[in-house]
Short mmCIF file of C-alpha atoms in Angstrom, two decimals:
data_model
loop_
_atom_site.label_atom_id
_atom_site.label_comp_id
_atom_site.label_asym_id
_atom_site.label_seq_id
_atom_site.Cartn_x
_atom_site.Cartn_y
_atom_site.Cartn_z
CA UNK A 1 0.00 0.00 0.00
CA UNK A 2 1.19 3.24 -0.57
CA UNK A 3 1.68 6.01 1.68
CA UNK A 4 0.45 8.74 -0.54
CA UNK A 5 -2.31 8.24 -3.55
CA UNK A 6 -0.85 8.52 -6.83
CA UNK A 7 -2.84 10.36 -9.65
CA UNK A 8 -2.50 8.98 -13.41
CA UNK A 9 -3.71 10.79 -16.17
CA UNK A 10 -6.97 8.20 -17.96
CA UNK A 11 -7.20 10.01 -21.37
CA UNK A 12 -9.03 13.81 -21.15
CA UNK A 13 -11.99 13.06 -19.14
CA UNK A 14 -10.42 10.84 -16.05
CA UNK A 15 -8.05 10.44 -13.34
CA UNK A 16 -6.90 6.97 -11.39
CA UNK A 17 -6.56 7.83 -8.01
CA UNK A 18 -3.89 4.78 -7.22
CA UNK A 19 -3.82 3.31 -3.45
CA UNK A 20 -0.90 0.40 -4.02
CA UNK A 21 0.49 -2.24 -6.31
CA UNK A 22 -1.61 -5.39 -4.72
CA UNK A 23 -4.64 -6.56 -4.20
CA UNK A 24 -5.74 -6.41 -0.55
CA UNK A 25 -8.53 -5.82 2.08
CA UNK A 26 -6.28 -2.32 2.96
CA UNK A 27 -5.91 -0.94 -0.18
CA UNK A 28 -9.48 -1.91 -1.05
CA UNK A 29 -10.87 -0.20 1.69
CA UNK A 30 -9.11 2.97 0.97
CA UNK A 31 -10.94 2.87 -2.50
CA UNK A 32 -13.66 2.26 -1.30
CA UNK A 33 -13.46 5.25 1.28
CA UNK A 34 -12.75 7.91 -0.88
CA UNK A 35 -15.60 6.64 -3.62
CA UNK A 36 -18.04 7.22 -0.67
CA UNK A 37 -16.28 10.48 0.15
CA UNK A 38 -16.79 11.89 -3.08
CA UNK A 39 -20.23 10.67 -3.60
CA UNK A 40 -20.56 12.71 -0.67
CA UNK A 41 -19.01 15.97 -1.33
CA UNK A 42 -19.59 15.94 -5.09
CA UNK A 43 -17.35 18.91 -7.30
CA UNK A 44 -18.81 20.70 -10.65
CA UNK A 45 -17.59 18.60 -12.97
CA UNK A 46 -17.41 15.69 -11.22
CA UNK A 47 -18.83 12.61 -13.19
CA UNK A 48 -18.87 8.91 -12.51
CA UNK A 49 -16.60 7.19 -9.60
CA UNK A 50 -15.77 3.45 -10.23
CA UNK A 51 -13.80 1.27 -7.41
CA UNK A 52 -11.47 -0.87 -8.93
CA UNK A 53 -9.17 -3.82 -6.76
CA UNK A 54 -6.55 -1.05 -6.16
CA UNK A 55 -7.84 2.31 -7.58
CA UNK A 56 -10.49 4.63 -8.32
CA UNK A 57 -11.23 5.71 -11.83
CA UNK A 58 -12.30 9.34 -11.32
CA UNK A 59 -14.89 10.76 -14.76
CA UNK A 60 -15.16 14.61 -14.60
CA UNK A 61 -16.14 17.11 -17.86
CA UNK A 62 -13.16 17.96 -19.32
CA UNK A 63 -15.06 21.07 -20.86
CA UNK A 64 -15.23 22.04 -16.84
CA UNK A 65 -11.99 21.05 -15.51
CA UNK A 66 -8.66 20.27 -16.54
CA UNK A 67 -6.76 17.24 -15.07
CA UNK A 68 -5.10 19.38 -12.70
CA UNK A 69 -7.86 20.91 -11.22
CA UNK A 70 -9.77 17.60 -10.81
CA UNK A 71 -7.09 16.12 -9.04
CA UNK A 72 -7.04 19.44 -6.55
CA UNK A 73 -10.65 18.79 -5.94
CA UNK A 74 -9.99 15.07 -5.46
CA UNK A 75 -7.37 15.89 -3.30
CA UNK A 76 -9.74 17.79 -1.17
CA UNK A 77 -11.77 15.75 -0.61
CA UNK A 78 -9.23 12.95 0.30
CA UNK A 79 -8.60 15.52 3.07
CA UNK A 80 -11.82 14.68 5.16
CA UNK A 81 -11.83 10.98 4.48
CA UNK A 82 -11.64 10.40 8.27
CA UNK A 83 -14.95 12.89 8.67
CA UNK A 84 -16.92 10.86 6.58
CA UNK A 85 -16.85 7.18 7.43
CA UNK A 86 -18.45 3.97 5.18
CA UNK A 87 -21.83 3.37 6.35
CA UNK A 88 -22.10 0.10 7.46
CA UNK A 89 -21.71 -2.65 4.52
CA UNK A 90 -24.66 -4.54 3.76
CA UNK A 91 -24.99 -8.76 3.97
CA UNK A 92 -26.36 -10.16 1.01
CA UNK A 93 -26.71 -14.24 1.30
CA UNK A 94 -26.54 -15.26 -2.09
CA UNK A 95 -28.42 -18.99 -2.68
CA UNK A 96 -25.83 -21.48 -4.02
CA UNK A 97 -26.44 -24.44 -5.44
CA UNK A 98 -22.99 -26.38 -6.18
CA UNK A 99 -21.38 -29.08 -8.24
CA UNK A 100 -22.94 -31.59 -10.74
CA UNK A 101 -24.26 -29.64 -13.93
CA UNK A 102 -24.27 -26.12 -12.28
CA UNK A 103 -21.05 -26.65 -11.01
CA UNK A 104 -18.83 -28.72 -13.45
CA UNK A 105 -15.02 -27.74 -11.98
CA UNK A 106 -16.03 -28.44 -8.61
CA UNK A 107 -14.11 -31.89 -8.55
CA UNK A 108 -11.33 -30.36 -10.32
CA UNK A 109 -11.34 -27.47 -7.94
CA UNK A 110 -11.38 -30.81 -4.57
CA UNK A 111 -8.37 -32.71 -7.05
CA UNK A 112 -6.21 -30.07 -7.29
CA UNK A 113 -6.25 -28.56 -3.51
CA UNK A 114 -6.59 -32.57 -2.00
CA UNK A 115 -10.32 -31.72 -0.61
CA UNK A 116 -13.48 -33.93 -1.13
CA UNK A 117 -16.44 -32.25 -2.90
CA UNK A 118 -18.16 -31.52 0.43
CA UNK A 119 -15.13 -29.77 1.71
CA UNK A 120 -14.73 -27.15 -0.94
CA UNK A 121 -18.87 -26.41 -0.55
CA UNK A 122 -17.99 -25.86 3.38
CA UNK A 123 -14.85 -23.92 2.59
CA UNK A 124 -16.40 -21.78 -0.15
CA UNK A 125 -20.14 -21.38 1.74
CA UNK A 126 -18.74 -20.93 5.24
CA UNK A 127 -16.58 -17.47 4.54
CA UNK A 128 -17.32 -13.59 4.52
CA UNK A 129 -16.34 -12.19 1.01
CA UNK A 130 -16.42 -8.54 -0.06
CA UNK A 131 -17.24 -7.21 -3.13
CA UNK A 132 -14.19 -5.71 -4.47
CA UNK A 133 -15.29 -4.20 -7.47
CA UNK A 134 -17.74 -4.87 -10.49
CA UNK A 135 -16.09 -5.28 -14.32
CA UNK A 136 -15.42 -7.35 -17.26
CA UNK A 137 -19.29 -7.68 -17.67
CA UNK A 138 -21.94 -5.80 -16.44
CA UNK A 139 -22.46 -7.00 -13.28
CA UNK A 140 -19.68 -9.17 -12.91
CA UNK A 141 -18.55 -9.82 -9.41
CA UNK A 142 -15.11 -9.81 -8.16
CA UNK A 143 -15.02 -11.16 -4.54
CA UNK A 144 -12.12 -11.38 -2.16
CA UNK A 145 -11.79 -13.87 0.64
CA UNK A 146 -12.01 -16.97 -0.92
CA UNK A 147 -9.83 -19.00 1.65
CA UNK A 148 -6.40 -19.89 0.28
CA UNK A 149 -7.45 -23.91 0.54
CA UNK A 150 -8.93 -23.51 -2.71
CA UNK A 151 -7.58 -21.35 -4.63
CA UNK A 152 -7.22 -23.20 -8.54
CA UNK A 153 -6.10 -22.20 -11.56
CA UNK A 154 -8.10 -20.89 -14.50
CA UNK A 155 -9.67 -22.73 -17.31
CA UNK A 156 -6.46 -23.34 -20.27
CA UNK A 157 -9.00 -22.70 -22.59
CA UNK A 158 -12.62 -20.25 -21.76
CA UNK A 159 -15.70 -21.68 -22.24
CA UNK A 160 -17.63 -20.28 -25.24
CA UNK A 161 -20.71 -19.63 -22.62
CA UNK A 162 -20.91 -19.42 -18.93
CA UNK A 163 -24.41 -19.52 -17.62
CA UNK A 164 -26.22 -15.92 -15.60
CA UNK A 165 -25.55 -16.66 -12.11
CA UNK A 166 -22.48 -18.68 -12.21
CA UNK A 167 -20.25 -18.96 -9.32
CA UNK A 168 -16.39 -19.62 -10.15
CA UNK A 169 -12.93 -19.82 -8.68
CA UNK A 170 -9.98 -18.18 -10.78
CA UNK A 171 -6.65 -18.17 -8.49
CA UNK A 172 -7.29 -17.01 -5.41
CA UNK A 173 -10.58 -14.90 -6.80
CA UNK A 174 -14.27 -16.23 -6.30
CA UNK A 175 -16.79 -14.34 -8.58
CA UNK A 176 -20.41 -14.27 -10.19
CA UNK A 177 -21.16 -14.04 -13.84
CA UNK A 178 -24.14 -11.52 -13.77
CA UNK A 179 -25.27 -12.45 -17.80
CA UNK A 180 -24.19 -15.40 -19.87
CA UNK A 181 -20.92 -14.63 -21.71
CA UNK A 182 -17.94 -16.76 -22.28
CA UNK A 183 -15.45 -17.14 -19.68
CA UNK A 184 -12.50 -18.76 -18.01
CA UNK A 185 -13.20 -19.31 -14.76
CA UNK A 186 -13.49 -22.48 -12.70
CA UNK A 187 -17.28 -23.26 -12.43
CA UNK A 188 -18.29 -24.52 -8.90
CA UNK A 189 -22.05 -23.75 -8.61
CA UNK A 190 -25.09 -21.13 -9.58
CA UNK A 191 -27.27 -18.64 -7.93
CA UNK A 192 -30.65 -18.19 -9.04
CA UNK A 193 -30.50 -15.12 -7.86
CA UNK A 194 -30.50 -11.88 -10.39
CA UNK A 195 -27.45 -10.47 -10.36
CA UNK A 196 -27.85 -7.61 -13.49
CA UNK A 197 -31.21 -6.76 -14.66
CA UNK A 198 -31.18 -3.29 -16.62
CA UNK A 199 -34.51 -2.38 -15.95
CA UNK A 200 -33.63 -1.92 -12.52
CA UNK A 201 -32.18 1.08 -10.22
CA UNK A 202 -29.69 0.22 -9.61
CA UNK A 203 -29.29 -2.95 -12.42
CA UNK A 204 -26.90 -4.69 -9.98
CA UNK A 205 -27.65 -6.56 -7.20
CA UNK A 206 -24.56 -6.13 -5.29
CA UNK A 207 -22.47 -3.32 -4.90
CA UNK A 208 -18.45 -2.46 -4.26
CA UNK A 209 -17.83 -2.63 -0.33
CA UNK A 210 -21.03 -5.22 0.51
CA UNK A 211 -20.57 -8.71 1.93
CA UNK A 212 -21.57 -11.48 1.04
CA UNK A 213 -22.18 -15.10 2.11
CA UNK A 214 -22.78 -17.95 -0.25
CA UNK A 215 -25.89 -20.33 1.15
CA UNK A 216 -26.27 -23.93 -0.08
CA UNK A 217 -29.26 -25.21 -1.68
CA UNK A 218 -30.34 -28.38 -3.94
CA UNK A 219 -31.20 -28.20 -7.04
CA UNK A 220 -35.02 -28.19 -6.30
CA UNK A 221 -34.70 -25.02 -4.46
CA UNK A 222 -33.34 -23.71 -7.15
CA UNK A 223 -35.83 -24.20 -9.76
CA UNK A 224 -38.21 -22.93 -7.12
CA UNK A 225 -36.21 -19.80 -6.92
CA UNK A 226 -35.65 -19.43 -10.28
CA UNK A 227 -39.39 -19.58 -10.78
CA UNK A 228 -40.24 -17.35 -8.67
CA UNK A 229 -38.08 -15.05 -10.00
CA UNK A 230 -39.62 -15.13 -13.71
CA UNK A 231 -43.25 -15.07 -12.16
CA UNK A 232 -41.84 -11.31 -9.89
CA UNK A 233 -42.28 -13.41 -6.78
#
């Protein structure tokens, strides 16, 4: 982590506020604090925040400011940080039903650490993750905390399709595909839940800084879920 921010230039209409050079809880606090900050004490010109692992991608009107005098204002505000703590984050239990056809790398993901099947569904459904940012996809969610027991490579070779609601393992990442798109990451199970729908406000479910716990189900609570969820229920 770094003692002081550092500001990159992100073309003519953004800044990267820069916290350190690795991805931890620390650093991804920080981001998170000074996202909050600034949605608090918005400046003219002052457009979109976005948390990243390490970094905050700052949008502001480049027909308003210059790069300079966004990063003053940013600076600023980084100044009364500690006057302006995180609200509490929020839990969100996310229904999980794993292995078999929703979760086809779940016995590669027990092979490669030495764990039975049951083992990596206690491991994965018995921690706290937080959402460290949303990317890739709309929706997409990058979670930190999976426990370092199962932490597995990537897929050599993406799949052409990855199911809405997937749950995967890539390194020492656990995420959700949000929509169906292709993707490399270790498959282990599937919400039913709706993670991106764009006719909502906001479209995604979760959001940068919330928690989240993964909750086992079988398969025939999740058709029941996934039901209910088509019928509005």
């Amino acid at each position: 982590m770094y003692g002081e921010p550092r500001f990159l230039l992100a073309g003519d209409a953004a800044l990267v506020v820069e916290f350190g050079d690795e991805i931890s809880p620390e650093v991804n606090h920080r981001v998170h604090v000074l996202a909050h900050a600034l949605e608090q004490n918005p400046f003219p010109g002052l457009g979109e925040a976005v948390p990243t692992y390490r970094s905050l991608l700052v949008h502001y009107d480049p027909l308003c400011l210059s790069f300079e005098e966004a990063k003053t204002f940013v600076l600023d505000v980084l100044g009364k940080c500690e006057e302006i703590p995180l609200p509490e984050p929020r839990l969100v239990e996310i229904p999980t039903v794993y292995g078999g056809e929703f979760g086809p790398d779940t016995e590669f993901v027990a092979e490669h650490n030495g764990l039975s099947v049951e083992e990596v569904v206690r491991l994965h459904s018995g921690a706290t993750y937080t959402v460290y940012m949303l990317g890739f996809t709309p929706g997409f969610t990058y979670l930190g905390g999976l426990p370092e027991a199962l932490a597995t490579p990537r897929l050599p070779t993406p799949r052409k399709l990855v199911p809405a609601g997937s749950v995967g393992i890539a390194g020492s990442q656990t995420g959700m595909y949000a929509i169906t798109t292709p993707g490399g990451w270790r498959l282990i199970g599937r919400t039913p839940a709706t993670l991106f729908d764009p006719a909502r406000i906001p479209p995604t479910l979760l959001r940068p800084g919330d928690r989240v716990r993964f909750v086992p189900i079988s398969v025939e609570e999740f058709h029941t879920l996934m039901e209910g969820a088509k019928s509005g229920a």
